Coordinates of C-alpha atoms in Angstrom, one line a residue:
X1 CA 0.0 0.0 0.0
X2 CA 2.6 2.1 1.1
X3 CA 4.6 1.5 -2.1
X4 CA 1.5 1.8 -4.2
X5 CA 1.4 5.8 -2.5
X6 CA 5.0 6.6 -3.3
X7 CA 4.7 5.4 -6.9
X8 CA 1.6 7.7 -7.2
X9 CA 3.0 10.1 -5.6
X10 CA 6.0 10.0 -7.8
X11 CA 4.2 9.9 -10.9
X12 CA 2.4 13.3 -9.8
X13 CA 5.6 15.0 -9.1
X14 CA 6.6 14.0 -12.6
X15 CA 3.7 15.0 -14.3
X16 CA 4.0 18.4 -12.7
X17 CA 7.8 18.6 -13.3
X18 CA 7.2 17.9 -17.1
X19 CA 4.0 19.4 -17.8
X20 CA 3.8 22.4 -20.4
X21 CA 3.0 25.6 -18.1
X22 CA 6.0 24.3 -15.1
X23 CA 8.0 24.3 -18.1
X24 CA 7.1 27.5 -19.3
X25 CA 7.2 29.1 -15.9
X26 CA 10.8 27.5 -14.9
X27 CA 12.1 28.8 -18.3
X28 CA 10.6 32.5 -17.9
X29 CA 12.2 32.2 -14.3
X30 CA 15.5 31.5 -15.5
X31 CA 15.4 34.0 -18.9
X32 CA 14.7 36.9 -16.4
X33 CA 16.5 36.4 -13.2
X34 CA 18.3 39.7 -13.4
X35 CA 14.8 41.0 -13.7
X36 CA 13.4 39.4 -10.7
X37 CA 16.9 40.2 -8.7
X38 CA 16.7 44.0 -9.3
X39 CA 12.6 44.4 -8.7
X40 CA 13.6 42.3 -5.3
X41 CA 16.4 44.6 -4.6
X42 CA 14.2 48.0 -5.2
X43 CA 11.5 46.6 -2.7
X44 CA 14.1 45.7 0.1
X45 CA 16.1 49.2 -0.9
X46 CA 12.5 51.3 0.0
X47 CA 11.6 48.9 2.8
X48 CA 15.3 49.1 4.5
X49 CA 15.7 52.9 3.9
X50 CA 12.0 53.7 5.8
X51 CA 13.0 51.4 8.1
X52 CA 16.3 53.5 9.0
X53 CA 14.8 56.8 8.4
X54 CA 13.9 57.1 12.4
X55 CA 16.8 56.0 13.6
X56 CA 18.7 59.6 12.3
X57 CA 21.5 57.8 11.5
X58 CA 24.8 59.3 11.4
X59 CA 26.3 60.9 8.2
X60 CA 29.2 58.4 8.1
X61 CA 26.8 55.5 8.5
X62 CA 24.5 56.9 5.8
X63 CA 27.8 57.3 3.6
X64 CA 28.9 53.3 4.0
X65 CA 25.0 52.2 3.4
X66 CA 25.6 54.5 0.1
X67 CA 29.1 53.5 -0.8
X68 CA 28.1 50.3 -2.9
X69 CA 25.6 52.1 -5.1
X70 CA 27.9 55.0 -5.7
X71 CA 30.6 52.6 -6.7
X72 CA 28.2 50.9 -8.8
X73 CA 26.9 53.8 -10.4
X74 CA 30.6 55.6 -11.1
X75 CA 31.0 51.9 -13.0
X76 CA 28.6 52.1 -15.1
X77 CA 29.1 55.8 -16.2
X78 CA 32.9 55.3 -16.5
X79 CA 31.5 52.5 -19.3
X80 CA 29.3 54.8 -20.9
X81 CA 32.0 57.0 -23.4
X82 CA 33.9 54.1 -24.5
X83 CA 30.1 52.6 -25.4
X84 CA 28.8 55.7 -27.4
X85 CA 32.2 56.2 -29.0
X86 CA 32.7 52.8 -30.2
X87 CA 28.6 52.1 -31.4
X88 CA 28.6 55.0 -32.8
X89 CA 31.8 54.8 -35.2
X90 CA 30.7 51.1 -35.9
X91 CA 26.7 51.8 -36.5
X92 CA 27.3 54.5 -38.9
X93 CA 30.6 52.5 -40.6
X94 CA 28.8 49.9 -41.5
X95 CA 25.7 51.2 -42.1
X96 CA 27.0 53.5 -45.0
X97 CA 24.5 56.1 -44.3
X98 CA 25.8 57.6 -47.7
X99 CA 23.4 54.7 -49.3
X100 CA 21.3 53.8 -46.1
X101 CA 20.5 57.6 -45.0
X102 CA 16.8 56.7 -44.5
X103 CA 17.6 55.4 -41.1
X104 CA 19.5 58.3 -39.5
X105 CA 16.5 60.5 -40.9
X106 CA 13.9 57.8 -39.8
X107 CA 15.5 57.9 -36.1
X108 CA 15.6 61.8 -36.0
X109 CA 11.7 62.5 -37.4
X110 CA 10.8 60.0 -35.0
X111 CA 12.7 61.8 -32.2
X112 CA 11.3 64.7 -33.4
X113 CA 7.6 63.9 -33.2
X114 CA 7.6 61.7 -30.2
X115 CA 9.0 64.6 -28.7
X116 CA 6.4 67.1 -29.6
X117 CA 4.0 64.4 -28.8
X118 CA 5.1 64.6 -25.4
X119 CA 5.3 68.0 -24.6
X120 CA 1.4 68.7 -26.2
X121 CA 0.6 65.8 -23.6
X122 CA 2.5 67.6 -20.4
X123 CA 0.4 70.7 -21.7
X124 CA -2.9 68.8 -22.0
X125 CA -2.5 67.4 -18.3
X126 CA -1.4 70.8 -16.7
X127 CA -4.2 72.8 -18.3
X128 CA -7.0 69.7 -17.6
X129 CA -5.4 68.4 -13.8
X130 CA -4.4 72.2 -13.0
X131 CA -1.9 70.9 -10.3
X132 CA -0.9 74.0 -8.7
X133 CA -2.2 75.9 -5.8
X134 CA -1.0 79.4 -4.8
X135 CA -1.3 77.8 -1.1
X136 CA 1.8 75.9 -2.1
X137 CA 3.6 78.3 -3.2
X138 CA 3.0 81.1 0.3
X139 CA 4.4 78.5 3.1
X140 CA 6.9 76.1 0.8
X141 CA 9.7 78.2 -1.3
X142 CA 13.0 78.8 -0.5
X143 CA 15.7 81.2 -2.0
X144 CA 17.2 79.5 -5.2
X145 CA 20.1 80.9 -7.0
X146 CA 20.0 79.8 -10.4
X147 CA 20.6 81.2 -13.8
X148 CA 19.5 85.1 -13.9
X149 CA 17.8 84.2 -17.1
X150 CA 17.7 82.1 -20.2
X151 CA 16.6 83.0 -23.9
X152 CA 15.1 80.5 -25.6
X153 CA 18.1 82.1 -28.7
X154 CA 20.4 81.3 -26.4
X155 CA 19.2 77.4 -25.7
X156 CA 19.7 77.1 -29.7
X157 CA 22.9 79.0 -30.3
X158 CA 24.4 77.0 -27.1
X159 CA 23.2 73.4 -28.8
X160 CA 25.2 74.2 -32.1
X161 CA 28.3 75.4 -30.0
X162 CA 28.0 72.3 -28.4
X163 CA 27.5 69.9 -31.8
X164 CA 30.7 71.5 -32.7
X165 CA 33.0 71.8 -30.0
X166 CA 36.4 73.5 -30.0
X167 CA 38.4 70.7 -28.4
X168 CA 37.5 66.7 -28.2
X169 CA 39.4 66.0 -25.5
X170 CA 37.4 69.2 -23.5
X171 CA 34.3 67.3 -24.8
X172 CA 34.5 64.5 -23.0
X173 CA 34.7 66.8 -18.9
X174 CA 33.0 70.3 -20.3
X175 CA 30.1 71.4 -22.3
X176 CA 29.4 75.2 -23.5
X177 CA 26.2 77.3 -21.4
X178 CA 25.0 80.3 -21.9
X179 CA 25.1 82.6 -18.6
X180 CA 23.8 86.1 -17.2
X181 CA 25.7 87.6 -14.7
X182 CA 25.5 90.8 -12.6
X183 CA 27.9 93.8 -13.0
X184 CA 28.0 97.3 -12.3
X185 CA 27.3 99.5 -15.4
X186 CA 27.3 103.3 -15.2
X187 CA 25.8 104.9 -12.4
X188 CA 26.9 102.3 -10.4
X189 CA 23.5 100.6 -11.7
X190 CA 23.1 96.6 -11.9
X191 CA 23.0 95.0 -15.4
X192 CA 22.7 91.4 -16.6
X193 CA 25.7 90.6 -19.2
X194 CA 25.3 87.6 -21.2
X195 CA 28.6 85.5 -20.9
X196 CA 29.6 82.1 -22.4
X197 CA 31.0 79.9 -20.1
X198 CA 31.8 76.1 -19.8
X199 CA 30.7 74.1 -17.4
X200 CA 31.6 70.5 -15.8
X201 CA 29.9 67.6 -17.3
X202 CA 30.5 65.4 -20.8
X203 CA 29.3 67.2 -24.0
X204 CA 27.9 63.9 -25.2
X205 CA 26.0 66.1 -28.1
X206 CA 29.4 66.9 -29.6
X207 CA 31.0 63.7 -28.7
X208 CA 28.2 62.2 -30.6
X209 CA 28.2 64.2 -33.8
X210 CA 32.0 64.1 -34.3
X211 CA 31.4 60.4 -34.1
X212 CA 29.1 60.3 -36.8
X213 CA 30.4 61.9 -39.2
X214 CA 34.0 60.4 -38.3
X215 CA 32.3 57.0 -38.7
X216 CA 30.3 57.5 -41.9
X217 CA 33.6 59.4 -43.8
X218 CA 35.3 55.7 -42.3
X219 CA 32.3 53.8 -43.9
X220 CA 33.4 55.0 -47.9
X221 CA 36.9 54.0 -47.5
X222 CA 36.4 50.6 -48.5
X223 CA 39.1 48.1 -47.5
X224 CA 41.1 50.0 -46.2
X225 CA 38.5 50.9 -43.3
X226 CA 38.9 47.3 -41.7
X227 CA 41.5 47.8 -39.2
X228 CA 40.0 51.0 -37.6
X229 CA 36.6 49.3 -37.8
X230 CA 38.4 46.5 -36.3
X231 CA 39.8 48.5 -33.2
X232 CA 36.5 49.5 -32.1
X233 CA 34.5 46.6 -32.8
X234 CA 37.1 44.8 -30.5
X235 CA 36.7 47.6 -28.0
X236 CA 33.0 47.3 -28.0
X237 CA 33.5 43.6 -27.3
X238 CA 35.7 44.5 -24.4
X239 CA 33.3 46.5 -22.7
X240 CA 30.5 43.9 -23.3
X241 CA 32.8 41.4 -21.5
X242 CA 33.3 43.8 -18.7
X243 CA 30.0 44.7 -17.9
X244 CA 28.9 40.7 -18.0
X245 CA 30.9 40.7 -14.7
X246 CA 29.3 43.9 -13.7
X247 CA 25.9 43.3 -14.4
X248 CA 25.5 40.9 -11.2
X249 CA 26.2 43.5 -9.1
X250 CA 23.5 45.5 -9.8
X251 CA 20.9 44.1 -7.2
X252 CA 23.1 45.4 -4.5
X253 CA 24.2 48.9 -6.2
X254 CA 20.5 49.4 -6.7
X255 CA 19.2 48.9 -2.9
X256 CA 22.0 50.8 -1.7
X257 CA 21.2 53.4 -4.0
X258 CA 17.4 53.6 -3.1
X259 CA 18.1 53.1 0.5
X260 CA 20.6 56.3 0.9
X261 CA 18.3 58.3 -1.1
X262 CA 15.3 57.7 1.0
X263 CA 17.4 58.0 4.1
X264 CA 18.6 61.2 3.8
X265 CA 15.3 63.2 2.2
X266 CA 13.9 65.7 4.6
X267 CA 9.9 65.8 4.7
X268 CA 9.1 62.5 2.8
X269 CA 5.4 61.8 4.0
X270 CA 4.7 66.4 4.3
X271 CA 5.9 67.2 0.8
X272 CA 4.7 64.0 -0.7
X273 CA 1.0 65.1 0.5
X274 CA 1.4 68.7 -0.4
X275 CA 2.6 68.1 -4.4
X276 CA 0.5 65.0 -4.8
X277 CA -1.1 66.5 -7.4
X278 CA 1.6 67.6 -9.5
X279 CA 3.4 63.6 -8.8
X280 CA 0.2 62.4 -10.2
X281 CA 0.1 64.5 -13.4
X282 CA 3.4 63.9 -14.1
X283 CA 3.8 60.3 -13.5
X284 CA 0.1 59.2 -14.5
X285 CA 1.4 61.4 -17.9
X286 CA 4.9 59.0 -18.0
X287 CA 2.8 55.9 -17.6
X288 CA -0.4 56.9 -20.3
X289 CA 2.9 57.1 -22.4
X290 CA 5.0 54.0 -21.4
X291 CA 1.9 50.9 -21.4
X292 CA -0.1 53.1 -23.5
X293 CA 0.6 55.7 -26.6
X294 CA 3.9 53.9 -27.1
X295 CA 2.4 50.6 -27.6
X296 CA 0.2 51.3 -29.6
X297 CA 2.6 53.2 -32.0
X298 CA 4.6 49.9 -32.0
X299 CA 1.2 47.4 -32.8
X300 CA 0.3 49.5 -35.6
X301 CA 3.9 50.1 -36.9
X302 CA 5.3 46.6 -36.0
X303 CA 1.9 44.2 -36.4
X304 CA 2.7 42.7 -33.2
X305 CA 2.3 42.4 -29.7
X306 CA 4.1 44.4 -28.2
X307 CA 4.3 43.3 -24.4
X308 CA 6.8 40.1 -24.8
X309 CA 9.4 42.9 -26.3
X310 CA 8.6 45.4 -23.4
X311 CA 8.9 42.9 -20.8
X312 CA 12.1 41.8 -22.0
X313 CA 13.2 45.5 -21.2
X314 CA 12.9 44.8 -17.4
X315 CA 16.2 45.0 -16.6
X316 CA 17.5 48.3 -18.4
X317 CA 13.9 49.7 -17.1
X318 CA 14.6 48.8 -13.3
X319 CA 17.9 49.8 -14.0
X320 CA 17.3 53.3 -15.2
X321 CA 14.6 54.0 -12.4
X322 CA 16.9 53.1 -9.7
X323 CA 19.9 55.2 -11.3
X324 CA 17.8 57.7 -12.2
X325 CA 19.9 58.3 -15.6
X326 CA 19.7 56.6 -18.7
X327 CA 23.2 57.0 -19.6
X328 CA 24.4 55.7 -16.6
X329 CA 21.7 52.1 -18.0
X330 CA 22.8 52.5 -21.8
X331 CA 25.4 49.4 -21.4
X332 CA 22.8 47.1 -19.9
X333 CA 20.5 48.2 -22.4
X334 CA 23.0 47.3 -24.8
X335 CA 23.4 43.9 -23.2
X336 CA 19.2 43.5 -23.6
X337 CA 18.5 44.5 -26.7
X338 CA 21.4 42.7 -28.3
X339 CA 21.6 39.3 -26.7
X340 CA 18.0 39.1 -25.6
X341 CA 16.1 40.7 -28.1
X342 CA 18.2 39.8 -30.7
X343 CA 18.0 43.2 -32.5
X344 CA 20.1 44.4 -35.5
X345 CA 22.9 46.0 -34.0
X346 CA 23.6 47.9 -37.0
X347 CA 20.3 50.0 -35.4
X348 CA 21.1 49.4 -31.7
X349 CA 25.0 51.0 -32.9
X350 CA 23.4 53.5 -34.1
X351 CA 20.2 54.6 -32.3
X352 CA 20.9 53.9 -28.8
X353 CA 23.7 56.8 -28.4
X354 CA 22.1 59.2 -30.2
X355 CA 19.7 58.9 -28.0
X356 CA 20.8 62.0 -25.9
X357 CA 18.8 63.8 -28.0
X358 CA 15.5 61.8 -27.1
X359 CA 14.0 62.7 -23.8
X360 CA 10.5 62.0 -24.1
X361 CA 10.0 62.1 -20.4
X362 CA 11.5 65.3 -19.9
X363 CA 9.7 66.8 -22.7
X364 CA 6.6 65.9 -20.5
X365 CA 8.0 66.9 -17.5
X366 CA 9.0 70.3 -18.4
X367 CA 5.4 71.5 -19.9
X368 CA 4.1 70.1 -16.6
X369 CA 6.5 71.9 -14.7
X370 CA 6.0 74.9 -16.0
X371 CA 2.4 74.9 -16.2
X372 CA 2.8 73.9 -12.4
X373 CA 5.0 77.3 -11.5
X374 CA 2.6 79.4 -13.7
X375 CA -0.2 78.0 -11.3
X376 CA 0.8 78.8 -8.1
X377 CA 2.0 82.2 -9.1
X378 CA -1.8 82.6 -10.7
X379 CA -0.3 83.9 -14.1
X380 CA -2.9 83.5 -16.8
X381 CA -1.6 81.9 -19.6
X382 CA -3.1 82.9 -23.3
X383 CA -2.4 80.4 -26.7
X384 CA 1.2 82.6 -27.2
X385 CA 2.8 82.0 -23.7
X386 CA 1.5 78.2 -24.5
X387 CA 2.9 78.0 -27.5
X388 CA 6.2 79.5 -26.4
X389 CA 6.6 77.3 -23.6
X390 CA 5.5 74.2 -26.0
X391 CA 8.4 75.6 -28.4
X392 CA 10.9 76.3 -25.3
X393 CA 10.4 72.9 -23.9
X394 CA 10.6 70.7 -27.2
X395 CA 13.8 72.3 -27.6
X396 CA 15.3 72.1 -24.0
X397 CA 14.6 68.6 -24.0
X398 CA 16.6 67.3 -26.8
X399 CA 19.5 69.2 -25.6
X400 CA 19.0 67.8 -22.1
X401 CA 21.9 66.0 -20.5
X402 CA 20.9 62.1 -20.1
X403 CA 22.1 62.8 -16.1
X404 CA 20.1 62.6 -12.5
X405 CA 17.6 65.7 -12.3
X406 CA 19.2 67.3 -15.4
X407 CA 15.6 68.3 -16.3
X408 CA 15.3 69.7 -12.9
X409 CA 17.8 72.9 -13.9
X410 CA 16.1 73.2 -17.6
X411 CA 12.9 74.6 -15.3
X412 CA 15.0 76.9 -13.6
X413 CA 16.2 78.1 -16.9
X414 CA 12.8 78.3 -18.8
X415 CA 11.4 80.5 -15.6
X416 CA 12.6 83.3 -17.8
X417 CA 10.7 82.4 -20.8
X418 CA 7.3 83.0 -19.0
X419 CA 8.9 85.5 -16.3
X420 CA 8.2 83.2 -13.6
X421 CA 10.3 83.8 -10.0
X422 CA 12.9 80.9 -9.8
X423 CA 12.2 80.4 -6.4
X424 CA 9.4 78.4 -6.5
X425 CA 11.7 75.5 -8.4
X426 CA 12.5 74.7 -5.0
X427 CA 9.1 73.2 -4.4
X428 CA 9.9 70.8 -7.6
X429 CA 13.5 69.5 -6.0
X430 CA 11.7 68.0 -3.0
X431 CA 9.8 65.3 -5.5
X432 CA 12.5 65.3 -7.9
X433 CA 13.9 62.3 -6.7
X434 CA 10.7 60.3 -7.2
X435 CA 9.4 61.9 -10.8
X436 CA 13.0 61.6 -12.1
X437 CA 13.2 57.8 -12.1
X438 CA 10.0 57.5 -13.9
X439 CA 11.2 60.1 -16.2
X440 CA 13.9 58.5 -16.9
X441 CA 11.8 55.4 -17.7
X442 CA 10.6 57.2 -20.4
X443 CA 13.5 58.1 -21.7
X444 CA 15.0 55.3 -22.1
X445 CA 12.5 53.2 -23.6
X446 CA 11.7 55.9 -25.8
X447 CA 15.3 54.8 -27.5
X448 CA 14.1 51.1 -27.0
X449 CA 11.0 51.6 -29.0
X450 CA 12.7 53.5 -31.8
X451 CA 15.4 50.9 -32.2
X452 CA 12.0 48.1 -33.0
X453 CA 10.3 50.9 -35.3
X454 CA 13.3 52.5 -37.1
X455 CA 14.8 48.6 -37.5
X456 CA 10.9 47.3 -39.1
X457 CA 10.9 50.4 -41.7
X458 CA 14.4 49.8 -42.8
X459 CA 14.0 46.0 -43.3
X460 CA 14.7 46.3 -47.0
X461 CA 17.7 48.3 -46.5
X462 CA 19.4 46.3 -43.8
X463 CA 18.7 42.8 -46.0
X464 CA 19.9 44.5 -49.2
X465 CA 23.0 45.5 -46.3
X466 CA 23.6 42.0 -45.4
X467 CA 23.3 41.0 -48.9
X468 CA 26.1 42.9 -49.9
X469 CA 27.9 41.7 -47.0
X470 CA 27.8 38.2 -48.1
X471 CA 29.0 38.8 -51.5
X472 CA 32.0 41.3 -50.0
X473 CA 32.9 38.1 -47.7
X474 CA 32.8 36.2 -50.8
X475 CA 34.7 38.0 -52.8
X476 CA 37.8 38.7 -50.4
X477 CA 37.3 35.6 -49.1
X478 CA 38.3 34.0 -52.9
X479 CA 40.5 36.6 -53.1
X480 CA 42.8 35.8 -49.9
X481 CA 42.2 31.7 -51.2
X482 CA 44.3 32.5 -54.6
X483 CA 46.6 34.7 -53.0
X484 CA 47.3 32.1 -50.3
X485 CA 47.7 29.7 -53.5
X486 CA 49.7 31.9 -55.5
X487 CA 52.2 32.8 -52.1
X488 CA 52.6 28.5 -51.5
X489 CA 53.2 27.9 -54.9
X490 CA 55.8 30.7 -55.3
X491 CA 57.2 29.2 -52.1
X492 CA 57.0 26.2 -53.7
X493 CA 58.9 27.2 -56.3
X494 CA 61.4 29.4 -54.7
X495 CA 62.5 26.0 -52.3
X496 CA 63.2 23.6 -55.2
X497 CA 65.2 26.3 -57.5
X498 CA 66.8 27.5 -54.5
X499 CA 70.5 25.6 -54.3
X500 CA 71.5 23.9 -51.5

């Protein structure tokens, strides 16, 4: 009898070991286990940091439980040059965009009007939620000292000086901004002079275009463009292999990241309630965009589902919302999109760094913002000032740094556009920590979704691409067999005339 229940039992077991949806489960399990580490790590990163928060835990203390996410994060960004650099030379090498130009202006219309898309959005939310409250603004705002002022001009001229900078080397610590500062003019009366500074952080938008056009002049030379193309191919390889050793240590740099931040914010639950309005615009705007608009753009464009290819982004989405910057995730998105998704990494080369330039989130964020400011100060806004700011922001966000609360100083520079009091940006920087990482969600799978949508509209180019390729390979490939031929049979030759 006994036996009889352990052979049934057995034969249960077995059934649900082998049985189609175990299977399925146990493989999903195992295909997204990076996944599943970092969503654990950002639960027991929020539930560890509230748990410390009473304990007013000293600053060396708060500094070790930081220390691994900093590390982490310095990792990751000290990979992200030698990344863009690299794609970008070998995107635009090989894909010629002398013959294959449709994709560089496929990427940038779609930047373009995803963009716009975003920033009519943040204006439709502000003008039908109407966050702000001038009760906000009486009992919450600090002094700020910010930029004196910002021209919208200025924002252009200070995009082209940085698309062509005077120095690459400079490129890669400074980038060129447009300041106002105070002096004394006659009659020992104050005036605002306009002076062009530079100012620390990497000009990625001049690092980027010097890499283009560097890689597409590389991609007409023929032949003779293997062995540079070689050298950064090979580096790109490098860093891929580096950053497989790196990648595990993400679950830990991510809860210590998201445990010090929570730690050390001042007001959580107060300034939480008080701009609840404003978190809810802005995130319920970035998530209508991320499981919505976007996915519908990729159904009708693609003709398929498209939740298999956005759940695959788990990791370089979790990644970006606990680093808050979507350069600092570009070489796990990499990592995703190439070995997961199995994407053409002619696009992935090409799209994913110029992605600086694509900041859907913040182009949302900044209409919002604004909208927000203009609120609490009770400034009526006609079509013009709405237009401008639409204008200011579509433009602010594509010059945007891909760095933590970058979008953050943009408001403080587009106060001047609508003549709004700086000050009150300081009721933005106590949420900025939470709307960032959502913001930066958007960002980065803005560049996700483009890579799938640019790569389905250029399908004829990239097999007539690969076509070619093959009949190149063939060709040399002959080639080096009859020269290897000819050399062995001059050898040949040369060791039986040769005397002894």
């Amino acid at each position: 009898m006994e036996r009889q229940r352990a052979e049934s039992t057995f034969t249960i077991i077995s059934k649900v070991k082998n049985s189609p949806n175990v299977n399925t489960a146990v493989k999903w399990l195992s295909s997204n286990k990076l996944l599943i580490f970092i969503l654990v790590s950002v639960v027991f990163g929020v539930i560890l940091g509230l748990i410390l928060r009473p304990l007013n835990l000293s600053s060396d203390t708060i500094t070790l439980i930081s220390y691994p996410g900093d590390l982490f994060l310095r990792t990751l960004k000290l990979m992200v040059l030698p990344f863009i650099i690299s794609c970008l030379i070998i995107g635009a090498a090989n894909l010629d965009i002398s013959k294959n130009g449709n994709v560089a202006v496929r990427t940038i219309v779609y930047f373009v009007l995803t963009s716009v898309f975003n920033v009519c959005l943040g204006l439709t939310l502000g003008l039908l939620v109407h966050p702000g409250s001038p009760d906000l603004r009486l009992t919450n705002t600090t002094s700020f000292s910010g930029p004196k002022k910002m021209n919208v001009m200025d924002g252009f001229l200070d995009m082209g000086k940085n698309l062509l900078p005077e120095n690459l080397f400079q490129a890669t610590i400074q980038q060129t901004l447009t300041e106002y500062e105070t002096v004394m003019g006659e009659n020992n009366t104050k005036q605002l002079k306009k002076v062009v500074k530079y100012k620390d952080g990497t000009n990625t938008l001049g690092i980027i275009f010097f890499c283009l056009i560097f890689g597409t002049v590389l991609g007409t030379m023929g032949e003779r463009k293997r062995p540079v193309l070689n050298f950064f191919t090979v580096t790109y390889e490098v860093m891929q292999k580096i950053l497989t050793g790196v990648i595990w240590f993400t679950p830990i740099g991510v809860a210590s990241v998201i445990c010090g931040k929570i730690i050390t914010l001042a007001q959580l639950t107060t300034t939480l309630v008080q701009l609840s309005l404003f978190i809810a615009t802005t995130v319920g705007g970035f998530l209508f965009y991320q499981l919505i608009v976007i996915q519908i753009i990729y159904f009708v464009i693609v003709k398929k589902s498209p939740w298999p290819y956005y759940v695959s982004l788990g990791p370089a989405l979790a990644t970006a919302f606990a680093t808050a910057s979507k350069s600092a995730s570009l070489p796990i998105t990499f990592k995703v999109l190439d070995e997961k998704l199995k994407m053409n990494p002619k696009i992935t080369k090409f799209v994913l760094p110029i992605g600086t330039i694509n900041m859907d989130g913040s182009a949302l964020y900044l209409s919002v913002a604004l909208l927000f400011l203009a609120q609490i100060n009770n400034l009526q806004l006609g079509i013009g000032e709405i237009f401008t700011i639409g204008l200011a922001c579509t433009a602010a966000s594509m010059s945007s740094a891909a760095i933590p609360s970058a979008a953050i100083v943009l408001v403080v520079m587009l106060c001047s556009v609508i003549n709004l009091p700086t000050e009150d940006v300081s009721l933005l920087f106590a949420v900025d920590w939470l709307v960032d990482r959502f913001r930066t969600m958007n960002n980065l799978i803005g560049d996700c979704y483009t890579v799938a949508i640019v790569q389905h509209l250029s399908k004829e180019e990239l097999e007539q691409d690969d076509e070619k390729e093959v009949e190149e390979a063939h060709v040399n490939g002959t080639f080096v067999m009859q020269e290897q031929e000819q050399n062995a049979h001059t050898n040949h030759s040369f060791s039986t005339n040769t005397p002894v």
